[in-house]
Amino acid sequence: MPNAYDRHQQYRSWITKAPLGLVLTGFGASLISASAVQKQSGAPPLQWIVGGTIALAVFNSGLSILADASKHRAHYERLRDAPNPPSPVPA
């Protein structure tokens, strides 16, 4: 887990999580539409229900990771713009 007082760790967390969150959100949305097409084409209910459930889990995972990335970006900007950066708290 990144140290809340380490500007570089906050930046690294943001730069890795933001693209991952965007990719998972987009992929989940694509899977949701694929499940909807399966339902409309008359596929067996178990097939589109399972697919749709997995799609929603992927989509929501992407949103969660993207929200976490946003938090890290806010911490990074707070530390970057602080006049006197706080000292790290000893563990």
XYZ file of C-alpha atoms in Angstrom:
91
model
C 0.000 0.000 0.000
C 1.408 3.393 -0.919
C 2.554 5.744 1.791
C 0.122 8.678 1.976
C 3.068 11.060 2.376
C 5.206 9.791 -0.518
C 4.448 11.901 -3.577
C 6.250 9.538 -5.968
C 4.385 6.464 -4.722
C 1.080 8.287 -5.125
C 1.996 9.224 -8.682
C 3.061 5.663 -9.558
C -0.165 4.267 -8.145
C -2.193 6.741 -10.175
C -0.274 6.163 -13.418
C -0.763 2.379 -13.227
C -4.324 2.224 -11.882
C -5.940 4.871 -14.100
C -5.317 3.082 -17.432
C -6.196 -0.290 -15.895
C -9.483 1.094 -14.580
C -10.318 2.618 -17.961
C -9.556 -0.616 -19.806
C -11.615 -2.744 -17.421
C -14.543 -0.319 -17.519
C -14.564 -0.308 -21.325
C -14.144 -4.069 -21.524
C -16.964 -4.593 -19.027
C -19.247 -2.304 -21.036
C -18.467 -4.308 -24.172
C -19.235 -7.555 -22.356
C -22.536 -6.110 -21.112
C -23.577 -5.255 -24.656
C -22.526 -8.713 -25.857
C -24.743 -10.287 -23.191
C -27.638 -8.067 -24.260
C -27.172 -9.188 -27.866
C -27.168 -12.824 -26.714
C -30.419 -12.256 -24.848
C -32.063 -10.582 -27.846
C -30.933 -13.349 -30.194
C -32.647 -15.990 -28.068
C -29.641 -17.597 -26.411
C -30.346 -19.867 -23.429
C -30.988 -17.801 -20.279
C -28.136 -19.374 -18.325
C -25.666 -18.281 -21.009
C -26.541 -14.566 -21.036
C -27.212 -14.391 -17.289
C -23.782 -15.795 -16.429
C -22.138 -13.655 -19.098
C -23.987 -10.553 -17.924
C -23.064 -11.165 -14.301
C -19.390 -11.527 -15.183
C -19.661 -8.418 -17.374
C -21.084 -6.371 -14.518
C -18.344 -7.594 -12.180
C -15.647 -6.545 -14.682
C -17.332 -3.176 -15.268
C -17.688 -2.446 -11.539
C -14.096 -3.546 -10.895
C -12.952 -1.036 -13.477
C -14.960 1.722 -11.835
C -13.521 0.844 -8.414
C -9.941 0.868 -9.682
C -10.565 4.145 -11.512
C -11.955 5.733 -8.331
C -8.911 4.542 -6.388
C -6.643 6.015 -9.063
C -8.449 9.330 -8.688
C -7.773 9.257 -4.954
C -4.060 8.703 -5.571
C -3.991 11.568 -8.063
C -5.608 13.886 -5.511
C -3.037 12.866 -2.874
C -0.225 13.398 -5.376
C -1.438 16.897 -6.267
C -1.909 17.768 -2.586
C 1.659 16.720 -1.811
C 3.065 18.343 -4.950
C 1.436 21.716 -4.181
C 2.081 21.729 -0.425
C 4.356 24.614 0.631
C 6.080 22.446 3.252
C 5.656 18.765 2.413
C 4.824 16.727 5.528
C 7.408 14.340 6.869
C 6.679 10.638 6.480
C 5.213 9.065 9.596
C 7.485 6.326 10.955
C 5.926 2.864 10.831
